[in-house]
Coordinates of C-alpha atoms in Angstrom, one line a residue:
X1 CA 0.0 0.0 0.0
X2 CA 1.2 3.9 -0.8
X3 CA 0.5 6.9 -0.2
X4 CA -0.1 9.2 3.1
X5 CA -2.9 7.4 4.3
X6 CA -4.5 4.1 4.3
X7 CA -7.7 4.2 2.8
X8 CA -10.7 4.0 5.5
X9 CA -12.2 1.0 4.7
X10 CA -8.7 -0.8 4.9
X11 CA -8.4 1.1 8.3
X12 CA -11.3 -0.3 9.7
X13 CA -10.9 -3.6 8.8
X14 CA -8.0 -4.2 11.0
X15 CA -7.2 -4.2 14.5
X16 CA -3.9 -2.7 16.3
X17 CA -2.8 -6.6 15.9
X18 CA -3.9 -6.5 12.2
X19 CA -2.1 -3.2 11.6
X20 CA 1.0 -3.7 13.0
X21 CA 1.2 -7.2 11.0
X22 CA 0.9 -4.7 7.7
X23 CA 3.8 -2.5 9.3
X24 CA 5.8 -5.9 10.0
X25 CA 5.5 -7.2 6.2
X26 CA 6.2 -3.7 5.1
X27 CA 2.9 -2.8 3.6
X28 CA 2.5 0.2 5.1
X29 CA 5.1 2.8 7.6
X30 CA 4.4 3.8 10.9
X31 CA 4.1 7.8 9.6
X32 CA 1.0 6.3 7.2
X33 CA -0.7 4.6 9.8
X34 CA -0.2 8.0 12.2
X35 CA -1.5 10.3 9.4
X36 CA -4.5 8.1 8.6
X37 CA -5.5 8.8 12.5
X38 CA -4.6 12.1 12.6
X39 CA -7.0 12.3 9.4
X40 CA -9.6 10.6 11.0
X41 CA -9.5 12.7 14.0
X42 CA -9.6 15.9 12.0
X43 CA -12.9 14.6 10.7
X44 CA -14.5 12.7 14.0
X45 CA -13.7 14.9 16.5
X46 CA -15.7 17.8 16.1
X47 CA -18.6 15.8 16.1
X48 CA -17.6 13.7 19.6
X49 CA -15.3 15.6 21.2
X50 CA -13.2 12.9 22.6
X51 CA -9.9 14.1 22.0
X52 CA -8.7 17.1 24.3
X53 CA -5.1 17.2 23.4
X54 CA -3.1 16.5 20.5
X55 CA 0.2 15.8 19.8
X56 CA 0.5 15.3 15.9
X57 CA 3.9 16.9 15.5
X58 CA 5.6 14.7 18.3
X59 CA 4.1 11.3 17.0
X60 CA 5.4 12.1 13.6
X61 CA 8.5 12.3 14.1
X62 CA 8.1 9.4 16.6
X63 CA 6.9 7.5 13.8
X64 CA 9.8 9.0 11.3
X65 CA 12.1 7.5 13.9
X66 CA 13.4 4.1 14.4
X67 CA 10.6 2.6 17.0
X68 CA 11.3 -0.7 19.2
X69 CA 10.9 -3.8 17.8
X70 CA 7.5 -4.2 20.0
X71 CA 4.1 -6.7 19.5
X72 CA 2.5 -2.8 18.4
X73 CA 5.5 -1.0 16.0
X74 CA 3.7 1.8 14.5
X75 CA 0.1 1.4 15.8
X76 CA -1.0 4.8 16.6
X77 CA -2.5 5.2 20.4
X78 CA -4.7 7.6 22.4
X79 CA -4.3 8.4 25.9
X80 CA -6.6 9.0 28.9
X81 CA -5.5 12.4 30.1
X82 CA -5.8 10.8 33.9
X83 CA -2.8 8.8 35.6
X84 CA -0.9 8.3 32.4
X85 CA 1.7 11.1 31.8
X86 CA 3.6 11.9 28.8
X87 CA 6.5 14.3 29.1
X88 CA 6.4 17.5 28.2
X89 CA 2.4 17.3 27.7
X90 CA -0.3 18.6 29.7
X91 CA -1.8 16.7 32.1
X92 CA -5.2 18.3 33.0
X93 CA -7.7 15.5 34.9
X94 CA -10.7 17.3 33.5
X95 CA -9.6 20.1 36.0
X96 CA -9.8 23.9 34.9
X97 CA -7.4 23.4 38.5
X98 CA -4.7 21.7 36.1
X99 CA -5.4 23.7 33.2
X100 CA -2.1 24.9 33.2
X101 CA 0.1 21.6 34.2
X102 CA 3.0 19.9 32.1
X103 CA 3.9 16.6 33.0
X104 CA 7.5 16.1 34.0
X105 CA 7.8 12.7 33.3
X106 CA 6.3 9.4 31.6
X107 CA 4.4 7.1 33.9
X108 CA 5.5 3.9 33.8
X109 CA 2.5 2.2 32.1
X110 CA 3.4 5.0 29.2
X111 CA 7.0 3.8 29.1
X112 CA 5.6 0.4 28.7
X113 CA 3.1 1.3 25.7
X114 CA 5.9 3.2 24.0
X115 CA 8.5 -0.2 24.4
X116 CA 5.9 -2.2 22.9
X117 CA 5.8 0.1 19.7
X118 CA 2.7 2.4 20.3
X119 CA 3.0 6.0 18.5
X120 CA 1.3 8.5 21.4
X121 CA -0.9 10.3 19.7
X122 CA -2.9 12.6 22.2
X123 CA -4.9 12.3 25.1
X124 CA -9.0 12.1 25.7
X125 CA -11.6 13.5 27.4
X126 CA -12.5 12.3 31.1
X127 CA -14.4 13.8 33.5
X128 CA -12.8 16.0 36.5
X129 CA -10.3 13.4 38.1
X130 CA -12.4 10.9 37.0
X131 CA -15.1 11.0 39.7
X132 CA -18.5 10.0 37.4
X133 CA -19.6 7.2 34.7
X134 CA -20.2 10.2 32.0
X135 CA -17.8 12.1 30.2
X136 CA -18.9 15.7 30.8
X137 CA -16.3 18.2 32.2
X138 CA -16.6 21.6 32.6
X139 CA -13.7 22.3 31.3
X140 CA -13.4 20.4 27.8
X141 CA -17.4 19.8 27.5
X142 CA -18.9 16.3 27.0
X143 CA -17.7 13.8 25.1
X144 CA -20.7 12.3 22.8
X145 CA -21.9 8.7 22.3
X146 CA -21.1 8.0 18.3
X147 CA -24.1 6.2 18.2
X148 CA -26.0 8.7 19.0
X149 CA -24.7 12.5 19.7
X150 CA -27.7 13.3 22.4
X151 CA -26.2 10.2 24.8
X152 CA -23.2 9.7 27.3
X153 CA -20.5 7.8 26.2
X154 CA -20.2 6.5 29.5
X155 CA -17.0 7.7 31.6
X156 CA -14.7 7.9 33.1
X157 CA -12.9 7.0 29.7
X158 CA -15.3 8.5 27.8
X159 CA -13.5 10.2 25.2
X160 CA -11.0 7.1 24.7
X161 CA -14.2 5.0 24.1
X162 CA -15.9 7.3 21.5
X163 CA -12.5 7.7 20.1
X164 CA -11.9 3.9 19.5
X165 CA -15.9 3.8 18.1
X166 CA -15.5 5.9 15.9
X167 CA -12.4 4.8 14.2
X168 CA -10.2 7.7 15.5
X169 CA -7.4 4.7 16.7
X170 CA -8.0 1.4 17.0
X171 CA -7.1 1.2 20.6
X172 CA -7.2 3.8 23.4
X173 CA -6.3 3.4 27.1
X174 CA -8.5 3.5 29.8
X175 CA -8.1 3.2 34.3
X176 CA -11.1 1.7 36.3
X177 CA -11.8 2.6 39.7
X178 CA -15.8 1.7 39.5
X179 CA -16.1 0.5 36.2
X180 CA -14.8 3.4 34.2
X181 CA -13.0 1.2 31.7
X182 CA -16.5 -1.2 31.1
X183 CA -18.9 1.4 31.2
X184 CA -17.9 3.3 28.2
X185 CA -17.1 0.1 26.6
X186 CA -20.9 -0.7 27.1
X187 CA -22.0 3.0 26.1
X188 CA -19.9 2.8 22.5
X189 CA -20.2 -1.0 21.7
X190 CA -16.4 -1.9 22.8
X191 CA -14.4 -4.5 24.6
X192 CA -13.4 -3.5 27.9
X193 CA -11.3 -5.7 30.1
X194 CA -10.6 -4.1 33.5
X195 CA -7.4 -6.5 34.7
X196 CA -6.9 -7.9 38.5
X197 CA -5.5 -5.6 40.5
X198 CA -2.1 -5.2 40.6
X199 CA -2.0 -6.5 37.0
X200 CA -0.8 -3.2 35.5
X201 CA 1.7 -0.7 37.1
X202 CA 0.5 2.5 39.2
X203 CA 4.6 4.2 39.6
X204 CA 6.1 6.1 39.5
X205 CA 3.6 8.6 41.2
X206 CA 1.2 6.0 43.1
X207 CA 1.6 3.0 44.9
X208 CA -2.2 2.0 44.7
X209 CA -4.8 4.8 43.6
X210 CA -8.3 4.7 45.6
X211 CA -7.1 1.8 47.7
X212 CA -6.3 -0.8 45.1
X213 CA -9.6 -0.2 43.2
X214 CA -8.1 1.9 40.0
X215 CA -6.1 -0.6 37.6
X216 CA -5.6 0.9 34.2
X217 CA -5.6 -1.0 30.8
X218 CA -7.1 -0.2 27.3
X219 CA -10.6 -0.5 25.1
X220 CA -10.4 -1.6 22.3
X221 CA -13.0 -3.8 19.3
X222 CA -10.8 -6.9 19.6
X223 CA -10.5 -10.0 22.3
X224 CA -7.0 -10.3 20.5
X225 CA -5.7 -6.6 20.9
X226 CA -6.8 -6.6 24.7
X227 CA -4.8 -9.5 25.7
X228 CA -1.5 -9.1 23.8
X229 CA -1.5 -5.6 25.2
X230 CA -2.1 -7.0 28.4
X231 CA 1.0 -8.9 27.8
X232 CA 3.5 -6.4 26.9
X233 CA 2.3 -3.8 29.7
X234 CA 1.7 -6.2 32.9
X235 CA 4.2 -6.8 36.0
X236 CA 4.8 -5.1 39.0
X237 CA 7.4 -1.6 39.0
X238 CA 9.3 -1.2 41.4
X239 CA 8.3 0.0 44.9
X240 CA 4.7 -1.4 43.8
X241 CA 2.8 -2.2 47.1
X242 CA 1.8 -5.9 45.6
X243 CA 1.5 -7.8 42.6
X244 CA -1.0 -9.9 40.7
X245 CA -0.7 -13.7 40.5
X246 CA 1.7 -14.6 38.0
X247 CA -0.3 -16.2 34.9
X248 CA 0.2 -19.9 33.5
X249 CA 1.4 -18.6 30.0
X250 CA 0.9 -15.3 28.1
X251 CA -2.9 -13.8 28.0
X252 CA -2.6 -14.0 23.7
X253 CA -2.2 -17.5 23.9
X254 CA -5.8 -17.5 25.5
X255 CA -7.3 -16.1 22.7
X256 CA -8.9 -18.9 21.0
X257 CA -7.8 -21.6 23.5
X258 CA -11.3 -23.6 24.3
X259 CA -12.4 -22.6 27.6
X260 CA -13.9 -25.8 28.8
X261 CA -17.6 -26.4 30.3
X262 CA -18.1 -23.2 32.9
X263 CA -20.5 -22.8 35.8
X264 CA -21.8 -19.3 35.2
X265 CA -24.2 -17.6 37.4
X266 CA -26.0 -14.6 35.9
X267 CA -28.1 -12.0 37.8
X268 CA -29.9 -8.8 37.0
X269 CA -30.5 -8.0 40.6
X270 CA -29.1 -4.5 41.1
X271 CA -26.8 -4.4 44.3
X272 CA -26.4 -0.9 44.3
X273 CA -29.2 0.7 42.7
X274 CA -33.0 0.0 42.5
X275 CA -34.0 -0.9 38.7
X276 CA -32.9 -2.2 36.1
X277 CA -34.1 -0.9 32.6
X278 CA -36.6 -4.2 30.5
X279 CA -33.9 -4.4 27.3
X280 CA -30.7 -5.0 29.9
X281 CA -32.8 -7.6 31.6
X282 CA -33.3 -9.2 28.0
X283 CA -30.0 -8.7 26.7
X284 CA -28.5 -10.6 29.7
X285 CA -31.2 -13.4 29.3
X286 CA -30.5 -13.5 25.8
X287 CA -26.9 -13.9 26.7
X288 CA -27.1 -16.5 29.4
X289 CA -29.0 -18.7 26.5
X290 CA -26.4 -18.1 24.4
X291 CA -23.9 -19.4 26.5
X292 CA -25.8 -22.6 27.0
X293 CA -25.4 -23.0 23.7
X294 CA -22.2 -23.4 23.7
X295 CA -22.2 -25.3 26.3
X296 CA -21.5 -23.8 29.6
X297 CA -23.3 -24.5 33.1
X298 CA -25.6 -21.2 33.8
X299 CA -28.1 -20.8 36.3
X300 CA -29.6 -17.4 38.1
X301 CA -28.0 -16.7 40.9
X302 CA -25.7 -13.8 43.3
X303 CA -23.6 -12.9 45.8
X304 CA -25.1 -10.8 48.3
X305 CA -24.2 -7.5 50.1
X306 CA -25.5 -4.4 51.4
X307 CA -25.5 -2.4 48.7
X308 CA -26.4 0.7 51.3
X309 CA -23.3 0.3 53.2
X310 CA -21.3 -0.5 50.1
X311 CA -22.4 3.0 48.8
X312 CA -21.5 4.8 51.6
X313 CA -18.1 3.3 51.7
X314 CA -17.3 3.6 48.4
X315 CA -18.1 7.5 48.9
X316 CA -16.5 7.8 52.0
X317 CA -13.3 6.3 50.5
X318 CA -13.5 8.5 47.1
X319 CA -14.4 11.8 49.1
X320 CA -11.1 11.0 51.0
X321 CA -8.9 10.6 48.3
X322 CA -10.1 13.5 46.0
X323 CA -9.3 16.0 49.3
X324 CA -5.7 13.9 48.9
X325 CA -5.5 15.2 45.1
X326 CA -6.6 18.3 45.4
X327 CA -4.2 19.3 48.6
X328 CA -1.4 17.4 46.5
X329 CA -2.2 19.4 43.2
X330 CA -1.9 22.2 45.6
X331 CA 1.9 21.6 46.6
X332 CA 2.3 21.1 43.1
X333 CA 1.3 23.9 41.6
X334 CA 2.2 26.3 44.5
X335 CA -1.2 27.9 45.3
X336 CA -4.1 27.2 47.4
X337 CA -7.3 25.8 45.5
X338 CA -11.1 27.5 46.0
X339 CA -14.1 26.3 44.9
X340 CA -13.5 28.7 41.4
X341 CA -11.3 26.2 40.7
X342 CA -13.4 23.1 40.3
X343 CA -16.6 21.8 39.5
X344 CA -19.5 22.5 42.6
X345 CA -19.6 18.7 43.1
X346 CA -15.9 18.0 42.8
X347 CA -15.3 20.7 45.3
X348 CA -18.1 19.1 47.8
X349 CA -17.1 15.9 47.5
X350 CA -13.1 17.3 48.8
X351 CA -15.4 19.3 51.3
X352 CA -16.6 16.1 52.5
X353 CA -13.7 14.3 52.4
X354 CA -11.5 16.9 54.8
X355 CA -15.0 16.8 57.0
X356 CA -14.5 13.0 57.7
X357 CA -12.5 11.6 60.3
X358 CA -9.5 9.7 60.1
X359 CA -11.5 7.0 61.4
X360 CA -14.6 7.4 59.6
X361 CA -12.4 6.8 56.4
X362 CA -10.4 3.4 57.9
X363 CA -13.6 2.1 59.1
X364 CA -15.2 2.7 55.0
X365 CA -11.7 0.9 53.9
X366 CA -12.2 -1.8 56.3
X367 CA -16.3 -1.9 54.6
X368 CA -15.1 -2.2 51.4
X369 CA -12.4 -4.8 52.0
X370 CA -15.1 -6.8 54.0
X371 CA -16.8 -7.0 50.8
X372 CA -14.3 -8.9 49.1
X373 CA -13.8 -11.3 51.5
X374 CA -17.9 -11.6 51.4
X375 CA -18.2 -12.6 47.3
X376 CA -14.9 -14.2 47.5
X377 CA -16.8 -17.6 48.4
X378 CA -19.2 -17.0 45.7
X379 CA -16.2 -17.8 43.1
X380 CA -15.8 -21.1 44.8
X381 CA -18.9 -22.5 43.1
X382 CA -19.1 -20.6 40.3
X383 CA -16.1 -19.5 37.7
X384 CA -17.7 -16.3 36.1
X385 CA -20.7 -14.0 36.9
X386 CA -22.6 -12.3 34.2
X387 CA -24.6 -9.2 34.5
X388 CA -25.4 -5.9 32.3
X389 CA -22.6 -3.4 32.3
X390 CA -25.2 -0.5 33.1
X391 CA -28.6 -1.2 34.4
X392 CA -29.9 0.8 31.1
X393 CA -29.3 2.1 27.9
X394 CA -26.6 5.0 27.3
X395 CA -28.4 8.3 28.9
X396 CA -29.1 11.1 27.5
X397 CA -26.5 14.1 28.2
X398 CA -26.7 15.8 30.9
X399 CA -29.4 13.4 33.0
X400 CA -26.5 12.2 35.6
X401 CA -25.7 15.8 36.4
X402 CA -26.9 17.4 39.7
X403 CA -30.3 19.1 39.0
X404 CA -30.2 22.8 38.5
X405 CA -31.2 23.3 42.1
X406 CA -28.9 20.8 43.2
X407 CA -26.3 22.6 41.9
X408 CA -27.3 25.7 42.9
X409 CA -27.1 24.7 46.5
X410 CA -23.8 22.8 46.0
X411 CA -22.4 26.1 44.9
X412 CA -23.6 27.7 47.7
X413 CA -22.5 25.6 50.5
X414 CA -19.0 25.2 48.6
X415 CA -18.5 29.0 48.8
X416 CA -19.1 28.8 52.9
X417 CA -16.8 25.7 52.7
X418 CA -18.3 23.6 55.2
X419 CA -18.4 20.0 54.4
X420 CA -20.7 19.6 57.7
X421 CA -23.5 21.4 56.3
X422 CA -23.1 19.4 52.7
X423 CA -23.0 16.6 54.6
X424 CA -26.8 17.4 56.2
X425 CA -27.8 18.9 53.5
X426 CA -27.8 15.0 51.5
X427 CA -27.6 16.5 48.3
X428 CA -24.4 14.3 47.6
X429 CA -26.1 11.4 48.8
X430 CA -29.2 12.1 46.6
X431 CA -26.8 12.5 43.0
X432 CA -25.1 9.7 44.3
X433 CA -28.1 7.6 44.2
X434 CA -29.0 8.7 40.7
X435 CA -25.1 7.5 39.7
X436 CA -25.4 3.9 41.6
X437 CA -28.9 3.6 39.6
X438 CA -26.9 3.5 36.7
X439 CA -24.1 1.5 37.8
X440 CA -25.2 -1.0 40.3
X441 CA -22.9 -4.0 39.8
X442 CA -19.3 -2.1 38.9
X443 CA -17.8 -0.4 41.6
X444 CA -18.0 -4.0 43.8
X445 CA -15.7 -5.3 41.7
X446 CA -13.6 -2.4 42.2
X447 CA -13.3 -3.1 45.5
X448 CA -12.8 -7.0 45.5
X449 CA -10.1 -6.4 42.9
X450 CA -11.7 -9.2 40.5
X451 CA -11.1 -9.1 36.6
X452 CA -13.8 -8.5 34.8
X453 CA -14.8 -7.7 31.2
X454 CA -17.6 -5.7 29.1
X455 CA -18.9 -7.8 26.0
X456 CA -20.6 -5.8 23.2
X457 CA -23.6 -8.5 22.6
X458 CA -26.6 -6.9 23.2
X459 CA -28.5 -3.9 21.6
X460 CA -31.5 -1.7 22.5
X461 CA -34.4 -1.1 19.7
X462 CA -32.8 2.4 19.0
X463 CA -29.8 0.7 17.7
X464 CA -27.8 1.4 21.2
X465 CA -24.5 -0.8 22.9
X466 CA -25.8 -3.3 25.6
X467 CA -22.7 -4.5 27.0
X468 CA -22.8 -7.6 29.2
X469 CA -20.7 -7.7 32.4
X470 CA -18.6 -10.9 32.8
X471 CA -16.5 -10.9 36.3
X472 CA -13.9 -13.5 36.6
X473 CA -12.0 -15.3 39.8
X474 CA -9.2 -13.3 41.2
X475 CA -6.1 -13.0 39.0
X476 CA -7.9 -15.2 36.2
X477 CA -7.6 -13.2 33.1
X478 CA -7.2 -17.0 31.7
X479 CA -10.8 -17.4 31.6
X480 CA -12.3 -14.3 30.6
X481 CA -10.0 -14.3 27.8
X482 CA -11.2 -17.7 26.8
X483 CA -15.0 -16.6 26.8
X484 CA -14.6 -13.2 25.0
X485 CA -13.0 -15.1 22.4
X486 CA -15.6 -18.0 22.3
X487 CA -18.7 -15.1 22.3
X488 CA -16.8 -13.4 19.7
X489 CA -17.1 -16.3 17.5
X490 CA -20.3 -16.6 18.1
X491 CA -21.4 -13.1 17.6
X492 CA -19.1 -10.9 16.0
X493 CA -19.3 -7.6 17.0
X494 CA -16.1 -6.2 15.2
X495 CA -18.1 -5.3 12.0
X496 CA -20.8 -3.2 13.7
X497 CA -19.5 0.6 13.4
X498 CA -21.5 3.9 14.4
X499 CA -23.0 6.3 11.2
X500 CA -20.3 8.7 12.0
X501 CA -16.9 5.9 11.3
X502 CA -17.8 5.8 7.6
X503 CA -18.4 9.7 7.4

């Protein structure tokens, strides 16, 4: 092939595996492969708004340069502008707070896409620091759903999932700390693999980030691309707090290994929130049929817990470490933060955080970690659990927001600064509520540090994603791997693009 670009339809039609196979016979340079995204964003973006930063100039000569000899040489990738850090770039967290912010150095899970070939190519949207399940920060604006502009394209990676929908890249990365790798995976018809915890490295700036429950990998349209990136990126760094189990062989080598006869339990009972919407319900039926027809064990069943008290801990826990970012971003940038500075509900929820008691916080650790060892058991008679991503179709923009009153008061009682009065106030508790609704079975698994994965194999009457939630045994990747790649067989998804790809 010749020329500046690859033509789109060619594009499409191959993964990062696929492309970096033409870059390996010679069939096509790294610089073509970066100039055919960079064309594709110029065209895409404007109508998603996923990416927030680009860096054209640096990832040409990148690609004009000899790259390593990595599973990926040449594949063009997008970044989540939150925890990965590129040199020299900005690094902004959805924060009008950061607006201003270089990066000083590369993380270590950037180091690791760049050894494995990867061409940087710019970072996406998220929402401020990565606090909600949509994409829609102040700062940047929302990111939209490609298959339909009026929805959320789920968050926190947001804009790396609408990017990867549309075309944009073929991969983009992603971190999960309540489900904010599957979620936008479900929202844009993706594959999203959130890895064990531990899997992939925090350093050199964190040791764990929200108490173990953030692990950051990639989404992606391929079983394939998820687990030979997996491979070239996992492993403990040094001065990493703990490690995942070591797997038997490499996660690739899954791919299309037979995954035997599983016991699967499937539920649709919301452990967090109160309903689920009729066409998840049906989806996940419709999925637990499927996989007795290929022969796996399934029956209805789940693990149970108090979702109430889960909540609460979960919010205690991420009130606590937001305060933590913001009074670190403080040192950082040498200058005390006020409530101009951030969102009304970011700057409530770090109200609330330096509110709470060192021991209030420890006992919602000590909650959350009790959880764990509560579904643990579950996984003794069962190898995977199914349920629906989301417990309804992508929203429309906007409908997870605090309501205009809401916010109003959240402004309010952020100007007097008292987390004490936001605290009686509930307001926080009542937005919260409306978040859980929509992600009831997610953050657990956050917290009991379980892989888990987001299939594309449902889809609402409008033509929407229906993503189905598989959650795996601790440190088995193995299996999950095994599955996707059966279900992928069995349904393809890889050929079902958005309107806006082909535009």
């Amino acid at each position: 092939m010749t020329g500046t670009t690859l033509p789109g339809a060619d594009y499409l039609a191959h993964d990062a595996t696929g492309l970096s196979e033409l870059v390996r016979r010679g069939e096509i340079s790294p610089l073509e492969l970066v100039e055919t995204a960079i064309a594709r964003i110029e065209r895409m973006n404007p109508r998603v708004n996923a990416v927030i930063h680009r860096m054209d100039e640096s990832a040409r000569q990148a690609a004009r340069a000899p790259l390593p000899e990595g599973p990926f040489r040449g594949v063009p990738l997008l970044l989540k502008d939150l925890i990965a850090t590129v040199a020299g770039e900005p690094f902004r967290c959805g924060s009008r707070f950061l607006a201003s912010y270089v990066a000083p150095h590369d993380s270590e899970l950037v180091r690791r896409y760049r050894r494995a070939g990867f061409v940087l190519l710019g970072k996406t949207n998220t929402p401020e620091f990565g606090l909600t399940p949509f994409t829609e920060p102040a700062l940047f604006g929302p990111t939209l759903n490609p298959w339909d502009p009026t929805r959320t394209a789920g968050g926190s990676s947001g804009g790396s999932a609408a990017a990867v929908a549309c075309g944009m890249t073929p991969v983009a990365t992603g971190g999960d700390g309540g489900g904010s790798i599957r979620i936008p995976a479900s929202c844009c018809g993706l594959f999203g693999m959130k890895p064990t915890r531990g899997r992939t490295p925090t350093g050199p700036d964190f040791g764990e980030i929200w108490h173990g429950a953030v692990v950051e990998h990639v989404l992606c349209r391929s079983v394939r691309d998820s687990a030979a990136i997996l491979d070239a990126t996992a492993g403990p760094d040094p001065g990493a707090p703990y490690a995942a189990p070591e797997p038997a062989r490499p996660f690739r080598e899954e791919v299309g290994r037979e995954p035997g006869r599983l016991r699967i339990a499937f539920t649709d009972h919301p452990w967090l929130g109160h309903e689920v919407d009729a066409e998840c319900s049906a989806a996940l039926r419709d999925t637990a049929h499927l996989l007795e027809s290929l022969g796996h064990q399934v029956e209805e069943a789940s693990p149970e817990l108090d979702g109430r008290g889960f909540a609460r801990a979960f919010l205690t826990m991420i009130c606590g470490e937001l305060r933590g970012d913001i009074e670190e971003a403080e040192t950082v940038l040498g200058r005390r933060a006020t409530a101009a500075d951030f969102e009304p509900a970011t700057w409530a929820l770090g109200l609330l955080g330096r509110a709470s008691s060192a021991s209030a916080f420890a006992r919602a650790i000590r909650s959350l970690q009790r959880t764990a060892r509560e579904i643990a058991p579950f996984f003794d008679r069962y190898d995977v659990l199914l349920t629906p991503t989301v417990s309804r179709p992508p929203v429309p923009t906007g409908a997870l927001q605090p309501l205009p009153a809401e916010r109003l008061l959240l402004e309010l009682l952020g100007g007097i600064g008292s987390g004490r009065l936001l605290r009686a106030a509930g307001v926080l508790e009542r937005t919260a509520d409306k978040v859980f609704d929509f992600i009831p079975w997610t953050p657990v698994i956050n917290a009991t540090g379980q892989p888990a994965m987001s299939v594309p194999l449902g889809w609402s009457r409008e033509g929407l994603p229906l993503g189905m939630h598989f959650v795996g045994r601790y440190g088995d990747e193995a299996t999950l791997y095994r599955l996707a790649a059966q279900l992928e067989v069995a349904r393809p998804w890889a050929n079902r693009w958005p309107a806006v790809a082909a535009a």
